[in-house]
Structures are given as C-alpha cells and as structure tokens.
C-alpha cells in the first residue's frame, strides 16, 4: 500500500490569509485526490490532480479558491485561498492504488485539520 | 446524481451482538461500492469492496441492486470494531476514479 504524508497536520489561520497543504507519496502514482471533510459532514471531493495537466474540479469548487499543483508523480499541493471560517475543515489527500486487480482502492493521508478564525 | 446515504449517524451495540450498518445509494449504472473505516487516531482505510466479495475482520457486505443497498454486517461485534464507518461509491464513468462518500456511521461496541 502507498504511504502518504501531509503537512501541516493542523493549523490555525486568520481570515483572509492562504494556506498551502502538501501531500507526499512514497511511490509514483498517476492520480491524486483532494477531499474536504467539514465538521460533522462526509468527505467531499474537491479535485483530482494528474501530473502534467490541470486539476479537475468538482462542482462547487474553483481553481481560484483551491489552486492545486502536481509537479511530479509523488507530490501535490492544495492551497486554500482567502480563507473564511467556513473553510474550517479537515483536508485529505488520497491516491489511487494503480496495481492490477486493486479495484480502484484509494489510500488516504492523515489529513490536515484547518481552523480559520 | 450519485448519492450515498447512511441513515444512522450513531450505532451502539454490545460485544457479541450482531451489527448491521446501513448504506443505500443512488446511481443509475453499475457502481463499485466500498466500505472504509477510520479507527480512533488512525487514517481512513479500506475495509472491503463489493467486487471482491470478501470478508474482512468478520465483516461482509452484499450488494443488493434491487434495493440499491450495500449494508455492512458482522455476526458478533467486538470492542475493537468501534470506529467510524463510511460507505463509498465509485461511479465508473469517463475514467474517473473519484469516490462519493456517505456521511458515516459511528459504531460503538460496548463491553
């Protein structure tokens, strides 16, 4: 299984600022995903990031608010821009298990707990 | 639209009792369905997937297309089963491998 790390693990930020979250994988993967989990809610996919192409955003999420970089096959960043208290969430990075017969299992990072004051 | 519904936010059972965590989905095609689990202070991880028809840690889940359900069952719950359980759907369209999650059910197994 892939081992995923995220930085920072948590942060408290002021309204109007931006935070960049890093996701590092111990193996090369094609697809990386960014999810948001708001308090008491389920995980919601923000975008899919493939190396060498623009990220694909889900309905309700835009690049200006959540710019994503994917410079290589083991790393991605998600920036939460111009933050407001409504952005307080856990942000999760995941990768797809690309092995044959894996049935599209995803491995998740530990998450970044963001609090916006 | 694809949707996953887990009607129970909280579920509490005693050790040794049977447990069933409900999951219903809405999707017009043939989805891939998963159960993910998050134990306390651990990251989210896959528990089982319908396509492999496996039993993991005593848990099984059967896909019922007629009822659009994928309930998770275990005949004898253990205290270590206490965790947050998420049902997830992968709509196989356009090559996308995204997952749609339910809101989760917190299972507590009491001694």
PDB file of C-alpha atoms in Angstrom:
ATOM      1  CA  UNK A   1       0.000   0.000   0.000  1.00  0.00           C
ATOM      2  CA  UNK A   2       1.061   3.594  -0.582  1.00  0.00           C
ATOM      3  CA  UNK A   3       2.260   5.654   2.367  1.00  0.00           C
ATOM      4  CA  UNK A   4       1.045   9.227   2.312  1.00  0.00           C
ATOM      5  CA  UNK A   5       2.160  12.113   4.460  1.00  0.00           C
ATOM      6  CA  UNK A   6       0.623  15.556   4.746  1.00  0.00           C
ATOM      7  CA  UNK A   7       1.977  18.833   6.033  1.00  0.00           C
ATOM      8  CA  UNK A   8       0.942  20.586   8.154  1.00  0.00           C
ATOM      9  CA  UNK A   9      -1.058  18.203  10.300  1.00  0.00           C
ATOM     10  CA  UNK A  10      -3.042  21.141  11.653  1.00  0.00           C
ATOM     11  CA  UNK A  11      -3.070  24.893  11.533  1.00  0.00           C
ATOM     12  CA  UNK A  12      -4.996  27.841  12.853  1.00  0.00           C
ATOM     13  CA  UNK A  13      -5.217  30.700  10.385  1.00  0.00           C
ATOM     14  CA  UNK A  14      -6.651  34.164  10.214  1.00  0.00           C
ATOM     15  CA  UNK A  15      -9.465  35.138   7.919  1.00  0.00           C
ATOM     16  CA  UNK A  16      -8.280  36.378   4.533  1.00  0.00           C
ATOM     17  CA  UNK A  17      -4.982  34.503   4.527  1.00  0.00           C
ATOM     18  CA  UNK A  18      -3.996  31.453   2.483  1.00  0.00           C
ATOM     19  CA  UNK A  19      -2.605  28.061   3.482  1.00  0.00           C
ATOM     20  CA  UNK A  20      -0.811  25.556   1.300  1.00  0.00           C
ATOM     21  CA  UNK A  21      -1.110  21.892   2.234  1.00  0.00           C
ATOM     22  CA  UNK A  22       1.470  19.427   0.994  1.00  0.00           C
ATOM     23  CA  UNK A  23       0.909  15.774   0.133  1.00  0.00           C
ATOM     24  CA  UNK A  24       3.835  13.404  -0.345  1.00  0.00           C
ATOM     25  CA  UNK A  25       3.541   9.787  -1.503  1.00  0.00           C
ATOM     26  CA  UNK A  26       6.232   7.140  -1.175  1.00  0.00           C
ATOM     27  CA  UNK A  27       5.647   5.799  -4.673  1.00  0.00           C
ATOM     28  CA  UNK A  28       4.758   7.175  -8.067  1.00  0.00           C
ATOM     29  CA  UNK A  29       1.036   7.466  -8.644  1.00  0.00           C
ATOM     30  CA  UNK A  30      -0.983   8.716 -11.552  1.00  0.00           C
ATOM     31  CA  UNK A  31      -3.995  10.145  -9.792  1.00  0.00           C
ATOM     32  CA  UNK A  32      -4.119  12.124  -6.581  1.00  0.00           C
ATOM     33  CA  UNK A  33      -7.273  13.393  -4.976  1.00  0.00           C
ATOM     34  CA  UNK A  34      -8.063  16.174  -2.547  1.00  0.00           C
ATOM     35  CA  UNK A  35     -11.058  15.861  -0.225  1.00  0.00           C
ATOM     36  CA  UNK A  36     -12.622  18.130   2.351  1.00  0.00           C
ATOM     37  CA  UNK A  37     -14.392  16.915   5.466  1.00  0.00           C
ATOM     38  CA  UNK A  38     -16.312  19.668   7.217  1.00  0.00           C
ATOM     39  CA  UNK A  39     -17.318  19.187  10.849  1.00  0.00           C
ATOM     40  CA  UNK A  40     -19.989  16.514  11.124  1.00  0.00           C
ATOM     41  CA  UNK A  41     -20.064  16.020   7.375  1.00  0.00           C
ATOM     42  CA  UNK A  42     -18.855  13.427   4.945  1.00  0.00           C
ATOM     43  CA  UNK A  43     -15.813  13.587   2.727  1.00  0.00           C
ATOM     44  CA  UNK A  44     -16.354  15.687  -0.365  1.00  0.00           C
ATOM     45  CA  UNK A  45     -14.045  15.521  -3.348  1.00  0.00           C
ATOM     46  CA  UNK A  46     -12.532  18.890  -4.205  1.00  0.00           C
ATOM     47  CA  UNK A  47     -10.488  17.958  -7.244  1.00  0.00           C
ATOM     48  CA  UNK A  48      -8.480  15.289  -9.000  1.00  0.00           C
ATOM     49  CA  UNK A  49      -4.865  16.102  -9.762  1.00  0.00           C
ATOM     50  CA  UNK A  50      -2.942  14.370 -12.524  1.00  0.00           C
ATOM     51  CA  UNK A  51       0.690  15.080 -13.169  1.00  0.00           C
ATOM     52  CA  UNK A  52       1.282  17.325 -16.139  1.00  0.00           C
ATOM     53  CA  UNK A  53      -2.254  18.560 -16.538  1.00  0.00           C
ATOM     54  CA  UNK A  54      -4.697  20.943 -14.924  1.00  0.00           C
ATOM     55  CA  UNK A  55      -6.594  19.625 -11.953  1.00  0.00           C
ATOM     56  CA  UNK A  56     -10.211  18.639 -12.495  1.00  0.00           C
ATOM     57  CA  UNK A  57     -12.512  20.366 -10.018  1.00  0.00           C
ATOM     58  CA  UNK A  58     -15.827  19.085  -8.750  1.00  0.00           C
ATOM     59  CA  UNK A  59     -18.974  21.138  -8.807  1.00  0.00           C
ATOM     60  CA  UNK A  60     -18.823  23.870  -6.200  1.00  0.00           C
ATOM     61  CA  UNK A  61     -15.044  24.123  -6.137  1.00  0.00           C
ATOM     62  CA  UNK A  62     -12.997  26.528  -8.257  1.00  0.00           C
ATOM     63  CA  UNK A  63      -9.348  26.891  -9.052  1.00  0.00           C
ATOM     64  CA  UNK A  64      -9.126  30.451  -7.743  1.00  0.00           C
ATOM     65  CA  UNK A  65     -10.180  29.306  -4.294  1.00  0.00           C
ATOM     66  CA  UNK A  66      -8.364  25.953  -4.259  1.00  0.00           C
ATOM     67  CA  UNK A  67      -5.363  26.091  -6.595  1.00  0.00           C
ATOM     68  CA  UNK A  68      -3.595  22.751  -6.908  1.00  0.00           C
ATOM     69  CA  UNK A  69      -0.128  21.898  -8.092  1.00  0.00           C
ATOM     70  CA  UNK A  70       1.108  18.479  -9.206  1.00  0.00           C
ATOM     71  CA  UNK A  71       4.740  18.913 -10.199  1.00  0.00           C
ATOM     72  CA  UNK A  72       5.625  15.212 -10.229  1.00  0.00           C
ATOM     73  CA  UNK A  73       4.233  11.738  -9.616  1.00  0.00           C
ATOM     74  CA  UNK A  74       4.837  11.745  -5.858  1.00  0.00           C
ATOM     75  CA  UNK A  75       3.814  15.211  -4.723  1.00  0.00           C
ATOM     76  CA  UNK A  76       0.904  17.638  -4.782  1.00  0.00           C
ATOM     77  CA  UNK A  77      -0.173  20.794  -3.003  1.00  0.00           C
ATOM     78  CA  UNK A  78      -3.583  22.264  -2.284  1.00  0.00           C
ATOM     79  CA  UNK A  79      -3.888  25.927  -1.399  1.00  0.00           C
ATOM     80  CA  UNK A  80      -6.908  27.247   0.451  1.00  0.00           C
ATOM     81  CA  UNK A  81      -7.039  30.895  -0.577  1.00  0.00           C
ATOM     82  CA  UNK A  82      -8.595  33.922   1.062  1.00  0.00           C
ATOM     83  CA  UNK A  83      -9.830  31.794   3.918  1.00  0.00           C
ATOM     84  CA  UNK A  84     -13.021  32.297   5.860  1.00  0.00           C
ATOM     85  CA  UNK A  85     -14.329  30.413   8.905  1.00  0.00           C
ATOM     86  CA  UNK A  86     -16.426  28.267   6.541  1.00  0.00           C
ATOM     87  CA  UNK A  87     -13.183  26.764   5.240  1.00  0.00           C
ATOM     88  CA  UNK A  88     -12.504  25.198   8.624  1.00  0.00           C
ATOM     89  CA  UNK A  89     -12.295  21.505   7.764  1.00  0.00           C
ATOM     90  CA  UNK A  90     -10.083  18.511   7.565  1.00  0.00           C
ATOM     91  CA  UNK A  91      -8.384  18.347   4.173  1.00  0.00           C
ATOM     92  CA  UNK A  92      -7.372  14.898   2.977  1.00  0.00           C
ATOM     93  CA  UNK A  93      -5.104  13.777   0.198  1.00  0.00           C
ATOM     94  CA  UNK A  94      -5.583  10.359  -1.343  1.00  0.00           C
ATOM     95  CA  UNK A  95      -4.085   8.316  -4.137  1.00  0.00           C
ATOM     96  CA  UNK A  96      -5.431   5.519  -6.204  1.00  0.00           C
ATOM     97  CA  UNK A  97      -3.906   2.076  -5.959  1.00  0.00           C
ATOM     98  CA  UNK A  98      -2.906   1.555  -9.550  1.00  0.00           C
ATOM     99  CA  UNK A  99      -1.943  -2.081  -9.203  1.00  0.00           C
ATOM    100  CA  UNK A 100      -3.721  -4.579 -11.400  1.00  0.00           C
ATOM    101  CA  UNK A 101      -6.657  -6.074  -9.556  1.00  0.00           C
ATOM    102  CA  UNK A 102      -6.800  -3.331  -6.945  1.00  0.00           C
ATOM    103  CA  UNK A 103     -10.365  -2.396  -7.854  1.00  0.00           C
ATOM    104  CA  UNK A 104      -9.618   1.323  -7.549  1.00  0.00           C
ATOM    105  CA  UNK A 105      -8.883   1.279  -3.838  1.00  0.00           C
ATOM    106  CA  UNK A 106      -7.727   4.631  -2.531  1.00  0.00           C
ATOM    107  CA  UNK A 107      -5.171   5.250   0.184  1.00  0.00           C
ATOM    108  CA  UNK A 108      -5.625   8.291   2.363  1.00  0.00           C
ATOM    109  CA  UNK A 109      -3.256  10.635   4.083  1.00  0.00           C
ATOM    110  CA  UNK A 110      -3.644  11.528   7.760  1.00  0.00           C
ATOM    111  CA  UNK A 111      -5.376  14.793   6.954  1.00  0.00           C
ATOM    112  CA  UNK A 112      -4.754  18.457   7.722  1.00  0.00           C
ATOM    113  CA  UNK A 113      -7.041  19.995  10.306  1.00  0.00           C
ATOM    114  CA  UNK A 114      -7.595  23.649   9.434  1.00  0.00           C
ATOM    115  CA  UNK A 115      -9.252  26.159  11.718  1.00  0.00           C
ATOM    116  CA  UNK A 116      -9.956  29.632  10.396  1.00  0.00           C
ATOM    117  CA  UNK A 117     -10.640  32.359  12.926  1.00  0.00           C
TER     118      UNK A 117
ATOM    119  CA  UNK B   1     -26.721  12.456  -9.277  1.00  0.00           C
ATOM    120  CA  UNK B   2     -24.753   9.932  -7.332  1.00  0.00           C
ATOM    121  CA  UNK B   3     -25.562   9.824  -3.671  1.00  0.00           C
ATOM    122  CA  UNK B   4     -24.716   7.580  -0.736  1.00  0.00           C
ATOM    123  CA  UNK B   5     -26.969   7.538   2.304  1.00  0.00           C
ATOM    124  CA  UNK B   6     -26.045   6.180   5.685  1.00  0.00           C
ATOM    125  CA  UNK B   7     -29.184   6.708   7.751  1.00  0.00           C
ATOM    126  CA  UNK B   8     -27.604   6.079  11.151  1.00  0.00           C
ATOM    127  CA  UNK B   9     -25.187   8.665  12.447  1.00  0.00           C
ATOM    128  CA  UNK B  10     -24.577   6.665  15.613  1.00  0.00           C
ATOM    129  CA  UNK B  11     -24.919   2.957  16.328  1.00  0.00           C
ATOM    130  CA  UNK B  12     -24.260   1.317  19.652  1.00  0.00           C
ATOM    131  CA  UNK B  13     -24.235  -2.424  20.315  1.00  0.00           C
ATOM    132  CA  UNK B  14     -22.913  -4.764  22.962  1.00  0.00           C
ATOM    133  CA  UNK B  15     -19.951  -7.040  22.436  1.00  0.00           C
ATOM    134  CA  UNK B  16     -21.021 -10.297  20.829  1.00  0.00           C
ATOM    135  CA  UNK B  17     -24.193  -8.839  19.348  1.00  0.00           C
ATOM    136  CA  UNK B  18     -24.799  -8.723  15.598  1.00  0.00           C
ATOM    137  CA  UNK B  19     -24.267  -5.419  13.905  1.00  0.00           C
ATOM    138  CA  UNK B  20     -25.540  -4.007  10.633  1.00  0.00           C
ATOM    139  CA  UNK B  21     -24.510  -0.636   9.255  1.00  0.00           C
ATOM    140  CA  UNK B  22     -26.879   0.507   6.557  1.00  0.00           C
ATOM    141  CA  UNK B  23     -25.899   2.033   3.247  1.00  0.00           C
ATOM    142  CA  UNK B  24     -28.137   2.962   0.351  1.00  0.00           C
ATOM    143  CA  UNK B  25     -27.007   4.505  -2.883  1.00  0.00           C
ATOM    144  CA  UNK B  26     -28.475   6.221  -5.889  1.00  0.00           C
ATOM    145  CA  UNK B  27     -26.794   5.575  -9.209  1.00  0.00           C
ATOM    146  CA  UNK B  28     -28.318   4.507 -12.468  1.00  0.00           C
ATOM    147  CA  UNK B  29     -25.490   2.264 -13.642  1.00  0.00           C
ATOM    148  CA  UNK B  30     -23.388  -0.440 -12.018  1.00  0.00           C
ATOM    149  CA  UNK B  31     -21.297   1.245  -9.355  1.00  0.00           C
ATOM    150  CA  UNK B  32     -18.345  -0.019  -7.447  1.00  0.00           C
ATOM    151  CA  UNK B  33     -19.051   0.103  -3.721  1.00  0.00           C
ATOM    152  CA  UNK B  34     -16.704   0.190  -0.783  1.00  0.00           C
ATOM    153  CA  UNK B  35     -16.700   0.384   2.969  1.00  0.00           C
ATOM    154  CA  UNK B  36     -13.972   2.489   4.524  1.00  0.00           C
ATOM    155  CA  UNK B  37     -13.205   2.581   8.244  1.00  0.00           C
ATOM    156  CA  UNK B  38     -11.476   5.091  10.465  1.00  0.00           C
ATOM    157  CA  UNK B  39     -10.351   3.884  13.875  1.00  0.00           C
ATOM    158  CA  UNK B  40      -9.592   6.391  16.592  1.00  0.00           C
ATOM    159  CA  UNK B  41      -6.452   8.381  15.809  1.00  0.00           C
ATOM    160  CA  UNK B  42      -5.870   6.484  12.582  1.00  0.00           C
ATOM    161  CA  UNK B  43      -6.330   7.420   8.976  1.00  0.00           C
ATOM    162  CA  UNK B  44      -9.175   6.350   6.760  1.00  0.00           C
ATOM    163  CA  UNK B  45      -8.603   2.906   5.276  1.00  0.00           C
ATOM    164  CA  UNK B  46     -10.411   0.476   3.048  1.00  0.00           C
ATOM    165  CA  UNK B  47     -12.353  -2.246   4.847  1.00  0.00           C
ATOM    166  CA  UNK B  48     -13.863  -4.097   1.937  1.00  0.00           C
ATOM    167  CA  UNK B  49     -15.194  -3.741  -1.591  1.00  0.00           C
ATOM    168  CA  UNK B  50     -18.187  -5.404  -3.117  1.00  0.00           C
ATOM    169  CA  UNK B  51     -16.479  -6.639  -6.242  1.00  0.00           C
ATOM    170  CA  UNK B  52     -14.102  -8.911  -4.379  1.00  0.00           C
ATOM    171  CA  UNK B  53     -16.885 -10.438  -2.254  1.00  0.00           C
ATOM    172  CA  UNK B  54     -14.516 -10.881   0.662  1.00  0.00           C
ATOM    173  CA  UNK B  55     -14.881 -10.983   4.410  1.00  0.00           C
ATOM    174  CA  UNK B  56     -12.549  -8.709   6.339  1.00  0.00           C
ATOM    175  CA  UNK B  57     -12.327  -8.792  10.144  1.00  0.00           C
ATOM    176  CA  UNK B  58     -15.563 -10.770  10.111  1.00  0.00           C
ATOM    177  CA  UNK B  59     -17.422  -8.087   8.161  1.00  0.00           C
ATOM    178  CA  UNK B  60     -19.305  -8.795   4.963  1.00  0.00           C
ATOM    179  CA  UNK B  61     -21.362  -6.613   2.662  1.00  0.00           C
ATOM    180  CA  UNK B  62     -23.677  -7.716  -0.089  1.00  0.00           C
ATOM    181  CA  UNK B  63     -24.666  -5.512  -2.970  1.00  0.00           C
ATOM    182  CA  UNK B  64     -28.436  -5.580  -3.478  1.00  0.00           C
ATOM    183  CA  UNK B  65     -29.141  -3.841  -6.749  1.00  0.00           C
ATOM    184  CA  UNK B  66     -32.891  -4.152  -6.339  1.00  0.00           C
ATOM    185  CA  UNK B  67     -32.827  -2.274  -3.067  1.00  0.00           C
ATOM    186  CA  UNK B  68     -29.747  -0.220  -4.054  1.00  0.00           C
ATOM    187  CA  UNK B  69     -28.166  -1.162  -0.760  1.00  0.00           C
ATOM    188  CA  UNK B  70     -24.754  -2.260   0.439  1.00  0.00           C
ATOM    189  CA  UNK B  71     -25.211  -2.913   4.144  1.00  0.00           C
ATOM    190  CA  UNK B  72     -22.220  -3.915   6.251  1.00  0.00           C
ATOM    191  CA  UNK B  73     -22.748  -6.810   8.621  1.00  0.00           C
ATOM    192  CA  UNK B  74     -20.908  -8.698  11.305  1.00  0.00           C
ATOM    193  CA  UNK B  75     -22.499 -11.514  13.315  1.00  0.00           C
ATOM    194  CA  UNK B  76     -20.577 -10.910  16.539  1.00  0.00           C
ATOM    195  CA  UNK B  77     -19.287  -7.412  17.201  1.00  0.00           C
ATOM    196  CA  UNK B  78     -16.015  -6.869  19.053  1.00  0.00           C
ATOM    197  CA  UNK B  79     -14.903  -3.849  21.060  1.00  0.00           C
ATOM    198  CA  UNK B  80     -12.109  -3.213  18.561  1.00  0.00           C
ATOM    199  CA  UNK B  81     -14.742  -2.710  15.868  1.00  0.00           C
ATOM    200  CA  UNK B  82     -15.609   0.647  17.415  1.00  0.00           C
ATOM    201  CA  UNK B  83     -14.840   3.180  14.691  1.00  0.00           C
ATOM    202  CA  UNK B  84     -16.305   5.485  12.077  1.00  0.00           C
ATOM    203  CA  UNK B  85     -17.553   3.630   9.020  1.00  0.00           C
ATOM    204  CA  UNK B  86     -18.076   5.221   5.624  1.00  0.00           C
ATOM    205  CA  UNK B  87     -19.841   3.728   2.660  1.00  0.00           C
ATOM    206  CA  UNK B  88     -18.473   4.942  -0.677  1.00  0.00           C
ATOM    207  CA  UNK B  89     -19.450   4.666  -4.317  1.00  0.00           C
ATOM    208  CA  UNK B  90     -17.208   4.872  -7.355  1.00  0.00           C
ATOM    209  CA  UNK B  91     -19.262   5.757 -10.412  1.00  0.00           C
ATOM    210  CA  UNK B  92     -17.292   4.217 -13.291  1.00  0.00           C
ATOM    211  CA  UNK B  93     -17.693   6.963 -15.864  1.00  0.00           C
ATOM    212  CA  UNK B  94     -15.221   8.737 -18.075  1.00  0.00           C
ATOM    213  CA  UNK B  95     -12.255   7.044 -16.484  1.00  0.00           C
ATOM    214  CA  UNK B  96     -12.665   9.000 -13.278  1.00  0.00           C
ATOM    215  CA  UNK B  97     -11.925   7.111 -10.121  1.00  0.00           C
ATOM    216  CA  UNK B  98     -13.482   9.533  -7.680  1.00  0.00           C
ATOM    217  CA  UNK B  99     -15.333   8.332  -4.621  1.00  0.00           C
ATOM    218  CA  UNK B 100     -18.658   9.598  -3.331  1.00  0.00           C
ATOM    219  CA  UNK B 101     -18.939   9.085   0.413  1.00  0.00           C
ATOM    220  CA  UNK B 102     -21.830   8.761   2.775  1.00  0.00           C
ATOM    221  CA  UNK B 103     -21.857  10.817   5.962  1.00  0.00           C
ATOM    222  CA  UNK B 104     -20.601   7.935   8.024  1.00  0.00           C
ATOM    223  CA  UNK B 105     -21.833   5.899  10.976  1.00  0.00           C
ATOM    224  CA  UNK B 106     -20.050   5.922  14.288  1.00  0.00           C
ATOM    225  CA  UNK B 107     -20.136   2.410  15.708  1.00  0.00           C
ATOM    226  CA  UNK B 108     -19.584   1.889  19.408  1.00  0.00           C
ATOM    227  CA  UNK B 109     -19.273  -1.637  20.724  1.00  0.00           C
ATOM    228  CA  UNK B 110     -19.800  -1.714  24.465  1.00  0.00           C
ATOM    229  CA  UNK B 111     -18.239  -4.357  26.720  1.00  0.00           C
TER     230      UNK B 111
END
